[in-house]
Short mmCIF file of C-alpha atoms in Angstrom, two decimals:
data_model
loop_
_atom_site.label_atom_id
_atom_site.label_comp_id
_atom_site.label_asym_id
_atom_site.label_seq_id
_atom_site.Cartn_x
_atom_site.Cartn_y
_atom_site.Cartn_z
CA MET A 1 -62.91 158.32 54.99
CA VAL A 2 -59.81 158.61 52.77
CA SER A 3 -60.00 161.19 49.99
CA MET A 4 -59.15 160.12 46.43
CA ASN A 5 -56.93 163.20 46.25
CA ASP A 6 -54.80 162.18 49.23
CA THR A 7 -51.14 161.58 48.48
CA TYR A 8 -51.35 157.99 49.67
CA SER A 9 -54.46 156.96 47.75
CA ILE A 10 -55.37 153.32 48.40
CA LYS A 11 -55.97 152.87 44.69
CA GLU A 12 -52.31 153.53 43.82
CA PRO A 13 -49.92 150.53 43.61
CA LEU A 14 -48.21 149.96 46.92
CA SER A 15 -44.79 150.32 45.30
CA LEU A 16 -45.59 153.91 44.24
CA GLN A 17 -46.93 155.14 47.55
CA ALA A 18 -43.53 156.07 49.06
CA PRO A 19 -42.13 159.53 48.18
CA PHE A 20 -38.84 157.93 47.01
CA PHE A 21 -40.59 155.92 44.30
CA SER A 22 -42.77 158.90 43.43
CA GLN A 23 -39.60 160.85 42.64
CA LEU A 24 -38.15 158.00 40.57
CA VAL A 25 -41.06 158.03 38.11
CA GLN A 26 -40.68 161.72 37.31
CA THR A 27 -39.34 162.57 33.85
CA PRO A 28 -35.52 162.53 33.50
CA SER A 29 -35.43 166.22 32.70
CA ILE A 30 -36.60 167.12 36.19
CA PRO A 31 -33.92 167.22 38.90
CA GLY A 32 -34.32 164.29 41.26
CA GLY A 33 -35.90 162.13 38.52
CA TRP A 34 -34.90 158.79 36.99
CA TRP A 35 -31.25 159.64 36.44
CA THR A 36 -30.72 160.78 40.00
CA GLY A 37 -32.50 157.72 41.32
CA MET A 38 -30.59 155.32 39.11
CA GLY A 39 -27.33 157.05 40.00
CA ALA A 40 -28.11 156.61 43.67
CA VAL A 41 -28.92 152.93 43.20
CA LEU A 42 -25.72 152.42 41.22
CA ALA A 43 -23.63 154.19 43.84
CA LEU A 44 -25.18 152.09 46.60
CA TYR A 45 -24.48 148.91 44.64
CA CYS A 46 -20.83 149.89 44.09
CA ILE A 47 -20.44 150.52 47.82
CA TYR A 48 -22.08 147.18 48.57
CA GLU A 49 -19.76 145.48 46.05
CA GLN A 50 -16.63 146.84 47.74
CA ILE A 51 -17.91 145.86 51.21
CA SER A 52 -18.74 142.37 49.91
CA PHE A 53 -15.27 141.95 48.40
CA ALA A 54 -13.63 143.12 51.63
CA ALA A 55 -15.63 140.54 53.58
CA SER A 56 -14.88 137.79 51.03
CA ARG A 57 -11.12 138.27 51.27
CA ARG A 58 -11.05 138.15 55.07
CA ARG A 59 -8.93 135.40 56.64
CA ALA A 60 -8.79 134.09 60.18
CA GLY A 61 -6.94 136.29 62.66
CA PHE A 62 -8.10 139.62 61.15
CA LYS A 63 -5.87 139.13 58.10
CA ALA A 64 -6.86 139.53 54.47
CA VAL A 65 -6.00 137.84 51.19
CA PRO A 66 -3.52 140.12 49.37
CA GLY A 67 -4.54 141.86 46.19
CA PRO A 68 -5.57 145.30 44.94
CA GLN A 69 -6.74 147.86 47.51
CA TYR A 70 -10.11 148.01 45.77
CA ALA A 71 -11.73 146.68 42.59
CA VAL A 72 -12.90 148.86 39.73
CA PRO A 73 -16.68 148.91 40.24
CA LEU A 74 -18.74 146.55 38.08
CA VAL A 75 -16.02 145.63 35.55
CA GLY A 76 -13.22 144.77 37.96
CA CYS A 77 -9.94 143.80 36.31
CA VAL A 78 -11.33 142.92 32.89
CA ILE A 79 -9.99 146.05 31.13
CA ALA A 80 -6.44 145.53 32.41
CA MET A 81 -6.64 141.82 31.58
CA VAL A 82 -7.77 142.40 28.00
CA ARG A 83 -5.31 145.22 27.41
CA ASN A 84 -2.23 143.20 28.45
CA PRO A 85 -3.10 139.69 29.70
CA TYR A 86 0.49 138.63 30.33
CA GLN A 87 1.29 141.66 32.46
CA PHE A 88 -2.02 141.42 34.31
CA TRP A 89 -1.51 137.79 35.39
CA GLU A 90 2.14 138.44 36.20
CA ASP A 91 1.15 141.37 38.47
CA GLN A 92 -1.53 139.18 40.04
CA ARG A 93 1.06 136.46 40.72
CA LYS A 94 3.34 138.94 42.49
CA TYR A 95 0.72 139.65 45.16
CA SER A 96 1.51 136.26 46.68
CA PHE A 97 3.82 133.61 45.27
CA PRO A 98 3.20 130.94 46.21
CA GLY A 99 -0.14 131.63 47.82
CA LEU A 100 -3.52 133.29 47.30
CA SER A 101 -4.49 136.70 45.94
CA TRP A 102 -7.82 138.25 45.04
CA ASN A 103 -9.36 140.43 42.36
CA SER A 104 -12.70 141.04 40.70
CA LEU A 105 -13.65 139.93 37.20
CA CYS A 106 -16.76 141.64 35.81
CA GLY A 107 -18.07 142.07 39.34
CA LYS A 108 -17.35 138.48 40.36
CA PHE A 109 -15.03 137.82 43.30
CA MET A 110 -11.92 135.94 42.12
CA ILE A 111 -9.27 134.02 44.04
CA PHE A 112 -6.00 133.36 42.18
CA THR A 113 -3.84 130.57 43.57
CA THR A 114 -0.17 130.23 42.73
CA ASP A 115 0.47 127.45 45.25
CA ALA A 116 0.86 124.03 43.59
CA ALA A 117 -0.57 122.14 46.59
CA ILE A 118 -3.68 124.34 46.70
CA SER A 119 -4.13 124.01 42.94
CA ARG A 120 -3.97 120.21 43.22
CA ARG A 121 -6.62 120.34 45.93
CA VAL A 122 -8.86 122.47 43.70
CA PHE A 123 -8.41 120.05 40.78
CA SER A 124 -9.40 117.15 43.04
CA TYR A 125 -13.06 118.22 43.02
CA ASN A 126 -15.70 118.18 40.31
CA ASP A 127 -19.24 118.00 41.64
CA PRO A 128 -22.18 120.33 42.34
CA GLU A 129 -21.52 120.16 46.09
CA THR A 130 -18.01 121.62 45.97
CA LEU A 131 -16.45 122.94 42.76
CA LEU A 132 -17.40 122.88 39.09
CA MET A 133 -15.37 124.03 36.13
CA ALA A 134 -16.16 127.59 35.06
CA VAL A 135 -17.15 127.58 31.41
CA HIS A 136 -16.86 130.26 28.77
CA PRO A 137 -20.11 132.28 28.39
CA SER A 138 -20.51 130.73 24.93
CA GLY A 139 -19.31 127.28 26.03
CA LYS A 140 -22.66 125.50 25.98
CA ASN A 141 -23.71 127.17 22.74
CA ILE A 142 -20.52 126.09 21.01
CA LEU A 143 -19.82 122.70 22.61
CA GLY A 144 -23.37 121.64 23.48
CA GLU A 145 -25.16 120.99 26.78
CA SER A 146 -24.07 117.33 26.97
CA ASN A 147 -20.38 117.95 26.34
CA LEU A 148 -17.84 116.11 28.49
CA ALA A 149 -16.59 119.44 29.88
CA PHE A 150 -19.93 119.91 31.68
CA MET A 151 -20.25 116.39 33.08
CA HIS A 152 -19.68 115.35 36.69
CA GLY A 153 -20.59 112.59 39.09
CA PRO A 154 -21.30 108.95 38.06
CA PRO A 155 -21.83 109.68 34.31
CA HIS A 156 -18.46 111.44 34.21
CA LYS A 157 -16.73 108.56 35.99
CA ALA A 158 -18.36 105.96 33.74
CA ILE A 159 -17.33 107.65 30.52
CA ARG A 160 -13.75 108.22 31.74
CA LYS A 161 -13.54 104.52 32.62
CA SER A 162 -14.69 103.69 29.10
CA PHE A 163 -11.84 105.83 27.71
CA LEU A 164 -9.17 103.52 29.14
CA SER A 165 -9.32 101.34 26.03
CA LEU A 166 -8.54 104.34 23.81
CA PHE A 167 -5.04 104.93 25.14
CA THR A 168 -3.54 101.49 25.59
CA ARG A 169 -0.05 100.82 24.23
CA LYS A 170 -1.59 99.05 21.23
CA ALA A 171 -3.96 101.92 20.48
CA LEU A 172 -1.25 104.57 20.85
CA ALA A 173 1.03 102.61 18.47
CA THR A 174 -1.77 102.65 15.87
CA TYR A 175 -2.17 106.41 16.28
CA VAL A 176 1.59 107.06 15.97
CA GLU A 177 1.62 105.61 12.46
CA LEU A 178 -1.22 107.94 11.45
CA GLN A 179 0.37 110.94 13.19
CA ASP A 180 3.71 110.31 11.51
CA GLY A 181 2.18 110.18 8.03
CA ILE A 182 0.16 113.39 8.41
CA ILE A 183 3.09 115.30 9.92
CA ARG A 184 5.45 114.27 7.10
CA GLU A 185 2.88 115.30 4.50
CA HIS A 186 2.50 118.79 6.00
CA LEU A 187 6.22 119.33 6.46
CA ARG A 188 6.75 118.57 2.77
CA GLU A 189 4.15 121.22 1.94
CA TRP A 190 5.82 123.74 4.27
CA GLN A 191 9.14 123.19 2.54
CA GLN A 192 7.64 124.36 -0.75
CA ILE A 193 6.72 127.76 0.68
CA GLU A 194 9.40 130.41 0.34
CA GLY A 195 10.09 133.15 2.83
CA GLU A 196 8.96 133.88 6.34
CA ARG A 197 5.61 132.79 7.73
CA GLU A 198 3.69 132.95 11.02
CA ILE A 199 3.87 129.26 11.86
CA ARG A 200 0.83 129.16 14.16
CA LEU A 201 -1.70 128.93 11.34
CA PHE A 202 0.25 126.16 9.62
CA VAL A 203 0.52 124.17 12.84
CA ARG A 204 -3.20 124.58 13.44
CA ASP A 205 -4.01 123.05 10.04
CA LEU A 206 -1.56 120.21 10.67
CA ASN A 207 -3.19 119.37 14.00
CA VAL A 208 -6.72 119.50 12.58
CA ALA A 209 -5.70 117.03 9.88
CA THR A 210 -3.93 114.77 12.40
CA SER A 211 -6.84 114.79 14.85
CA ARG A 212 -9.34 114.04 12.11
CA SER A 213 -7.23 111.15 10.84
CA VAL A 214 -6.49 109.66 14.27
CA PHE A 215 -9.95 110.08 15.77
CA ALA A 216 -12.24 109.43 12.79
CA GLY A 217 -9.83 107.54 10.52
CA PRO A 218 -11.31 106.23 7.28
CA TYR A 219 -14.82 107.42 8.13
CA VAL A 220 -14.22 111.00 6.95
CA GLU A 221 -13.14 110.34 3.39
CA SER A 222 -14.13 112.87 0.77
CA THR A 223 -12.12 116.03 0.10
CA GLU A 224 -15.28 118.09 0.58
CA GLU A 225 -15.92 116.57 4.01
CA LYS A 226 -12.32 117.17 5.06
CA GLU A 227 -12.43 120.82 3.96
CA LYS A 228 -15.76 121.44 5.70
CA PHE A 229 -14.44 119.66 8.78
CA GLY A 230 -11.44 122.02 8.96
CA LYS A 231 -13.61 125.10 8.36
CA ALA A 232 -16.07 124.01 11.07
CA PHE A 233 -13.21 123.61 13.56
CA LEU A 234 -11.88 127.06 12.74
CA ASP A 235 -15.37 128.52 13.26
CA MET A 236 -15.60 126.84 16.67
CA THR A 237 -12.24 128.24 17.74
CA GLU A 238 -13.11 131.75 16.60
CA GLY A 239 -16.44 131.54 18.42
CA PHE A 240 -14.63 131.38 21.75
CA LEU A 241 -12.75 134.60 20.93
CA ALA A 242 -15.89 136.57 20.03
CA LEU A 243 -18.61 138.33 22.01
CA PRO A 244 -20.97 135.77 23.58
CA ILE A 245 -23.92 136.59 21.32
CA CYS A 246 -25.57 133.71 19.48
CA ILE A 247 -27.78 135.16 16.75
CA PRO A 248 -27.60 134.50 12.99
CA GLY A 249 -24.49 135.99 11.46
CA THR A 250 -22.39 136.15 14.64
CA ALA A 251 -19.19 134.20 15.26
CA VAL A 252 -20.86 132.16 18.02
CA TRP A 253 -23.69 131.25 15.65
CA ARG A 254 -21.20 130.05 13.05
CA ALA A 255 -19.35 128.12 15.77
CA ARG A 256 -22.58 126.40 16.81
CA ARG A 257 -23.35 125.46 13.21
CA GLY A 258 -19.80 124.13 12.86
CA ARG A 259 -20.32 121.90 15.89
CA LEU A 260 -23.58 120.52 14.50
CA TYR A 261 -21.90 119.73 11.17
CA ILE A 262 -19.05 117.88 12.89
CA LEU A 263 -21.48 116.03 15.17
CA ASP A 264 -23.52 114.78 12.20
CA LEU A 265 -20.35 113.64 10.46
CA LEU A 266 -19.02 111.86 13.55
CA GLU A 267 -22.38 110.24 14.33
CA LYS A 268 -22.29 108.56 10.92
CA ALA A 269 -18.65 107.62 11.57
CA ALA A 270 -19.59 106.00 14.91
CA ALA A 271 -22.27 103.89 13.26
CA ARG A 272 -19.90 102.76 10.49
CA SER A 273 -17.18 102.03 13.04
CA LYS A 274 -19.49 99.81 15.11
CA THR A 275 -20.44 97.92 11.97
CA ALA A 276 -16.77 97.42 11.05
CA MET A 277 -15.91 96.18 14.56
CA LYS A 278 -18.89 93.78 14.58
CA GLU A 279 -17.54 92.31 11.34
CA GLY A 280 -14.24 91.55 13.07
CA ASN A 281 -12.07 94.20 11.41
CA SER A 282 -8.95 95.47 13.20
CA PRO A 283 -9.17 98.96 14.73
CA ARG A 284 -7.72 101.65 12.50
CA CYS A 285 -8.44 104.78 14.55
CA LEU A 286 -9.57 105.98 17.97
CA MET A 287 -13.24 105.69 16.98
CA ASP A 288 -12.70 101.98 16.27
CA PHE A 289 -11.09 101.31 19.65
CA TRP A 290 -13.94 103.02 21.41
CA ALA A 291 -16.57 101.30 19.27
CA GLN A 292 -15.08 97.98 20.38
CA ARG A 293 -15.38 99.00 24.02
CA CYS A 294 -18.90 100.41 23.62
CA LEU A 295 -20.08 97.19 21.95
CA GLU A 296 -18.67 95.25 24.92
CA GLU A 297 -20.52 97.54 27.33
CA ILE A 298 -23.77 97.14 25.38
CA LYS A 299 -23.38 93.35 25.50
CA GLU A 300 -22.63 93.40 29.24
CA ALA A 301 -25.70 95.56 29.89
CA ALA A 302 -27.90 93.17 27.88
CA GLU A 303 -26.62 90.21 29.89
CA GLN A 304 -27.41 92.05 33.13
CA GLN A 305 -30.76 93.17 31.72
CA VAL A 306 -30.05 96.84 32.37
CA PRO A 307 -29.94 99.78 29.93
CA PRO A 308 -26.48 100.46 28.48
CA HIS A 309 -24.66 103.66 29.42
CA GLN A 310 -25.80 106.71 27.48
CA HIS A 311 -22.28 107.27 26.13
CA THR A 312 -22.54 104.08 24.00
CA THR A 313 -25.06 105.63 21.57
CA ASP A 314 -23.79 106.87 18.20
CA ARG A 315 -24.73 110.48 19.00
CA ALA A 316 -23.09 110.44 22.43
CA MET A 317 -19.95 108.88 20.98
CA ALA A 318 -19.86 111.62 18.35
CA ASP A 319 -20.29 114.29 21.02
CA THR A 320 -17.41 112.91 23.09
CA ILE A 321 -15.07 112.40 20.12
CA MET A 322 -15.76 116.00 19.13
CA ASP A 323 -14.77 117.07 22.64
CA PHE A 324 -11.51 115.13 22.27
CA LEU A 325 -10.90 116.78 18.93
CA PHE A 326 -11.55 120.27 20.21
CA ALA A 327 -9.72 119.83 23.52
CA SER A 328 -6.62 118.43 21.83
CA GLN A 329 -6.60 120.91 18.99
CA ASP A 330 -5.81 124.25 20.61
CA ALA A 331 -3.60 122.96 23.43
CA THR A 332 -1.51 120.76 21.15
CA THR A 333 -1.22 123.52 18.56
CA ALA A 334 0.13 125.89 21.20
CA ALA A 335 2.64 123.28 22.42
CA VAL A 336 3.87 122.52 18.89
CA VAL A 337 4.33 126.23 18.16
CA TRP A 338 6.40 126.60 21.35
CA VAL A 339 8.49 123.56 20.37
CA THR A 340 9.19 125.13 16.98
CA VAL A 341 10.26 128.53 18.31
CA LEU A 342 12.20 127.22 21.31
CA MET A 343 14.23 124.83 19.16
CA ALA A 344 15.15 127.79 16.96
CA ASP A 345 16.16 129.70 20.11
CA TYR A 346 18.14 126.80 21.63
CA PRO A 347 20.24 125.27 18.81
CA ASP A 348 22.32 123.24 21.28
CA VAL A 349 19.19 121.42 22.44
CA LEU A 350 18.07 120.90 18.84
CA GLN A 351 21.46 119.42 17.98
CA LYS A 352 21.07 116.81 20.75
CA VAL A 353 17.62 115.94 19.43
CA ARG A 354 19.06 115.44 15.94
CA GLU A 355 21.84 113.23 17.26
CA GLU A 356 19.34 111.00 19.03
CA GLN A 357 17.13 110.80 15.94
CA ARG A 358 20.02 109.80 13.68
CA ARG A 359 21.04 107.12 16.15
CA LEU A 360 17.55 105.64 16.52
CA ARG A 361 16.47 106.19 12.91
CA PRO A 362 19.34 105.58 10.47
CA ASP A 363 16.74 105.68 7.68
CA ILE A 364 14.81 108.85 8.46
CA ASN A 365 12.35 108.06 5.65
CA ALA A 366 11.18 104.90 7.43
CA PRO A 367 7.88 105.38 9.31
CA ILE A 368 8.12 106.08 13.03
CA THR A 369 6.63 103.25 15.06
CA GLY A 370 5.37 103.26 18.62
CA GLU A 371 8.36 101.16 19.64
CA VAL A 372 10.91 103.60 18.18
CA LEU A 373 9.07 106.59 19.60
CA ASN A 374 9.27 105.09 23.10
CA GLU A 375 13.07 104.95 22.77
CA MET A 376 13.36 108.71 22.11
CA VAL A 377 14.46 109.52 25.65
CA TYR A 378 16.04 112.93 25.06
CA THR A 379 13.39 114.07 22.59
CA ARG A 380 10.76 113.21 25.20
CA GLN A 381 12.71 115.20 27.81
CA VAL A 382 12.60 118.24 25.52
CA VAL A 383 8.86 117.92 24.98
CA LYS A 384 8.20 117.55 28.72
CA GLU A 385 10.30 120.63 29.44
CA VAL A 386 8.40 122.65 26.81
CA LEU A 387 5.14 121.60 28.47
CA ARG A 388 6.48 122.60 31.91
CA PHE A 389 8.09 125.82 30.72
CA ARG A 390 5.12 126.99 28.63
CA PRO A 391 1.99 125.01 29.64
CA PRO A 392 -0.62 125.60 26.89
CA ALA A 393 -3.54 126.09 29.31
CA PRO A 394 -2.24 128.61 31.88
CA MET A 395 -5.18 128.13 34.29
CA VAL A 396 -8.41 126.16 34.66
CA PRO A 397 -11.03 128.26 36.50
CA GLN A 398 -13.50 126.70 38.94
CA ILE A 399 -16.62 128.06 40.63
CA ALA A 400 -17.29 127.38 44.32
CA GLN A 401 -20.73 125.79 44.66
CA LYS A 402 -20.62 126.44 48.41
CA PRO A 403 -18.01 127.93 50.80
CA PHE A 404 -14.80 126.07 49.98
CA ARG A 405 -11.78 125.83 52.28
CA LEU A 406 -8.54 126.57 50.44
CA THR A 407 -6.19 126.87 53.43
CA ASP A 408 -6.37 126.49 57.20
CA ASP A 409 -7.17 130.19 57.57
CA TYR A 410 -9.19 130.95 54.43
CA VAL A 411 -12.51 129.79 53.00
CA ALA A 412 -13.56 131.00 49.54
CA PRO A 413 -17.20 132.15 49.56
CA LYS A 414 -19.92 130.47 47.54
CA GLY A 415 -19.87 131.70 43.93
CA ALA A 416 -16.20 132.67 44.04
CA LEU A 417 -14.20 132.18 40.85
CA ILE A 418 -11.14 130.14 41.83
CA MET A 419 -8.24 130.34 39.35
CA PRO A 420 -5.46 127.74 39.88
CA SER A 421 -2.34 128.89 38.01
CA ILE A 422 -0.69 126.02 36.15
CA VAL A 423 2.14 128.33 35.07
CA ALA A 424 2.94 129.15 38.70
CA ALA A 425 2.70 125.51 39.83
CA ASN A 426 5.12 124.43 37.11
CA MET A 427 7.65 126.96 38.40
CA GLN A 428 7.78 125.53 41.93
CA GLY A 429 10.31 123.03 43.23
CA PHE A 430 12.22 122.59 39.98
CA SER A 431 15.83 123.82 39.96
CA ASN A 432 16.21 127.18 38.20
CA PRO A 433 12.58 126.95 37.04
CA SER A 434 12.72 130.01 34.78
CA VAL A 435 15.50 128.39 32.71
CA PHE A 436 14.64 126.11 29.77
CA ASP A 437 16.52 122.94 30.70
CA PRO A 438 15.43 119.54 29.26
CA ASP A 439 18.14 117.77 31.27
CA ARG A 440 16.10 118.30 34.44
CA PHE A 441 14.03 115.32 33.28
CA SER A 442 17.05 113.09 32.63
CA PRO A 443 17.38 109.69 34.35
CA GLU A 444 20.14 111.19 36.49
CA ARG A 445 18.32 114.27 37.82
CA LYS A 446 14.76 112.86 37.80
CA GLU A 447 13.06 116.17 38.54
CA ASP A 448 9.92 114.84 36.87
CA ILE A 449 9.70 112.31 39.71
CA LYS A 450 10.89 114.58 42.53
CA PHE A 451 8.46 117.37 41.68
CA GLN A 452 5.71 115.38 40.01
CA LYS A 453 3.06 117.01 42.21
CA ASN A 454 3.98 120.44 40.87
CA PHE A 455 3.80 119.47 37.19
CA LEU A 456 0.13 120.31 36.51
CA THR A 457 0.17 120.84 32.76
CA PHE A 458 -2.26 117.92 32.32
CA GLY A 459 -4.35 118.71 35.40
CA HIS A 460 -5.08 116.39 38.32
CA GLY A 461 -7.81 114.12 39.67
CA PRO A 462 -11.12 114.25 37.76
CA HIS A 463 -9.59 117.03 35.65
CA TYR A 464 -6.59 114.95 34.58
CA CYS A 465 -6.24 114.83 30.78
CA VAL A 466 -7.07 111.30 29.61
CA GLY A 467 -5.41 112.02 26.25
CA LYS A 468 -2.07 113.02 27.75
CA ASP A 469 -0.04 110.22 26.13
CA TYR A 470 -1.62 110.87 22.73
CA ALA A 471 -0.79 114.59 22.95
CA VAL A 472 2.80 113.97 24.07
CA ASN A 473 3.30 111.45 21.26
CA GLN A 474 2.00 113.97 18.74
CA ILE A 475 4.55 116.57 19.85
CA ILE A 476 7.42 114.05 19.97
CA CYS A 477 6.55 112.75 16.51
CA TYR A 478 6.45 116.31 15.19
CA LEU A 479 9.83 117.23 16.68
CA ALA A 480 11.40 113.98 15.47
CA ASN A 481 10.34 114.69 11.88
CA LEU A 482 10.96 118.45 11.96
CA SER A 483 14.47 118.08 13.35
CA THR A 484 15.56 115.58 10.67
CA SER A 485 13.81 116.96 7.59
CA CYS A 486 13.96 120.74 8.04
CA GLU A 487 16.22 123.68 8.75
CA TRP A 488 14.55 126.77 10.20
CA THR A 489 15.23 130.11 11.82
CA ARG A 490 13.11 132.49 13.83
CA ARG A 491 12.86 136.27 13.69
CA LYS A 492 11.83 137.51 17.12
CA THR A 493 10.11 140.88 17.35
CA LYS A 494 8.95 140.64 20.98
CA SER A 495 10.17 139.01 24.16
CA ASP A 496 8.88 135.53 24.99
CA GLU A 497 9.36 136.40 28.64
CA ALA A 498 6.97 139.35 28.62
CA ASP A 499 4.71 138.96 25.60
CA TRP A 500 2.36 136.00 25.24
CA LEU A 501 -0.82 135.71 23.26
CA TYR A 502 -3.83 134.32 25.16
CA LEU A 503 -6.01 132.63 22.49
CA PRO A 504 -7.09 131.34 25.10
CA THR A 505 -4.14 128.93 25.32
CA ILE A 506 -0.80 130.72 25.38
CA TYR A 507 1.35 131.32 22.31
CA PRO A 508 4.51 133.33 21.73
CA ALA A 509 3.70 136.89 20.68
CA ASP A 510 5.26 136.05 17.34
CA ALA A 511 6.33 132.81 15.70
CA LEU A 512 7.89 134.13 12.50
CA ILE A 513 9.67 131.17 10.95
CA THR A 514 11.71 130.77 7.78
CA LEU A 515 11.87 127.06 6.93
CA LYS A 516 13.44 124.93 4.21
CA ALA A 517 14.27 121.29 3.57
CA ALA A 518 17.34 119.96 5.35
CA VAL A 519 20.34 119.38 3.11
#
């Protein structure tokens, strides 16, 4: 018979019968108690983490993916990355260029690829069986569960097919007229401000106004709605730069509320747009072009006696338009800021832009049309070179849903964070890639054709940016107007080669501009 006083009493929980667990439940003040036990567990986990990383970086033939000798336990490279993001990613690139390198980000195994061909392969996948885009910890709180960024498979393909009608030559010409008007209005306001200013904030406001006008057109009318719209967008942007905590009063909470406000506004706009298109009115904005297409899809579904695609509902249209707005906002803002500072730094390039504008637009006060914009060959070369030289989104992280082969001798493990570097890809193949040279895209040199596979600013495959032509037109229209209506200088306090801001798109460390009306 077992005594109730025996050490291994059958009435004690099984988990507490071993001496090890008996020691763990002692008070922390006693040597060998909780703190010692937790320290031991933590030490064992750190050892396991290092062994796991060593196994994950192993290649065929007893080789290993280059990178740091070991990762800082638990946090990995996050401290170095936050402290100086430019220097961190530059050091990471140097481990293998072009090629693969490894690191750890908050305890997660990371593979960084600087090879353009490998990056294209990574971008070619978007499904739960291979790779899915890694989202910000607050991504679903801010953008919503049904956002386009989180879609894959048949629904993703169907909605991308529906987008084709939004970026036809006719649609883009309609948008150019709206873009031109908003840009001119903001430049006139900038000219009234004396002295130096950080241009990034001004460009952000310009792009919010342009996106709202192009995407929602006449359906966001009142001054109050426009002001709330801009504030909501700012809240969403700031939410991505804050700690991922969504409780009342936090930046993520405000970002989520901003999204809901914009969604409600755009849902009403979608309904009004469908009504206008049913009445036979001509499209005046992107929402109208898509409403036309969605009405066609609804009619086709009715004829086939099947339910229409989910994306044709007013709410789903609003959700997707909001994604367009948000996706275009930060990337285009970064590109426009780089255009502004680089033109100040390269006056010879700016002079060629001005010469082309004067030739194509003898009356600079006349509105820019889609036809005239398409003739701006050199201006387009400059914009393409800015986008190659300083791609707004430096990388697009993916998560391996199962072991994923990156090269003949290396397979990334399931759960690995795969980081394709767009900056590195854009520096491969092109002649003197670290030199800002718009002439590389001239009809004579044709580097945009020769090295097209390395130019990944707009992604590739299912990750290719459907709004590419809209974004490029926005930047061209901005440069065309800025070059002919303004004179500006830049005061540089830091090097553009070694100091970038990651917000999360890249910006120059400073964009201090003094601007006035051209004489």
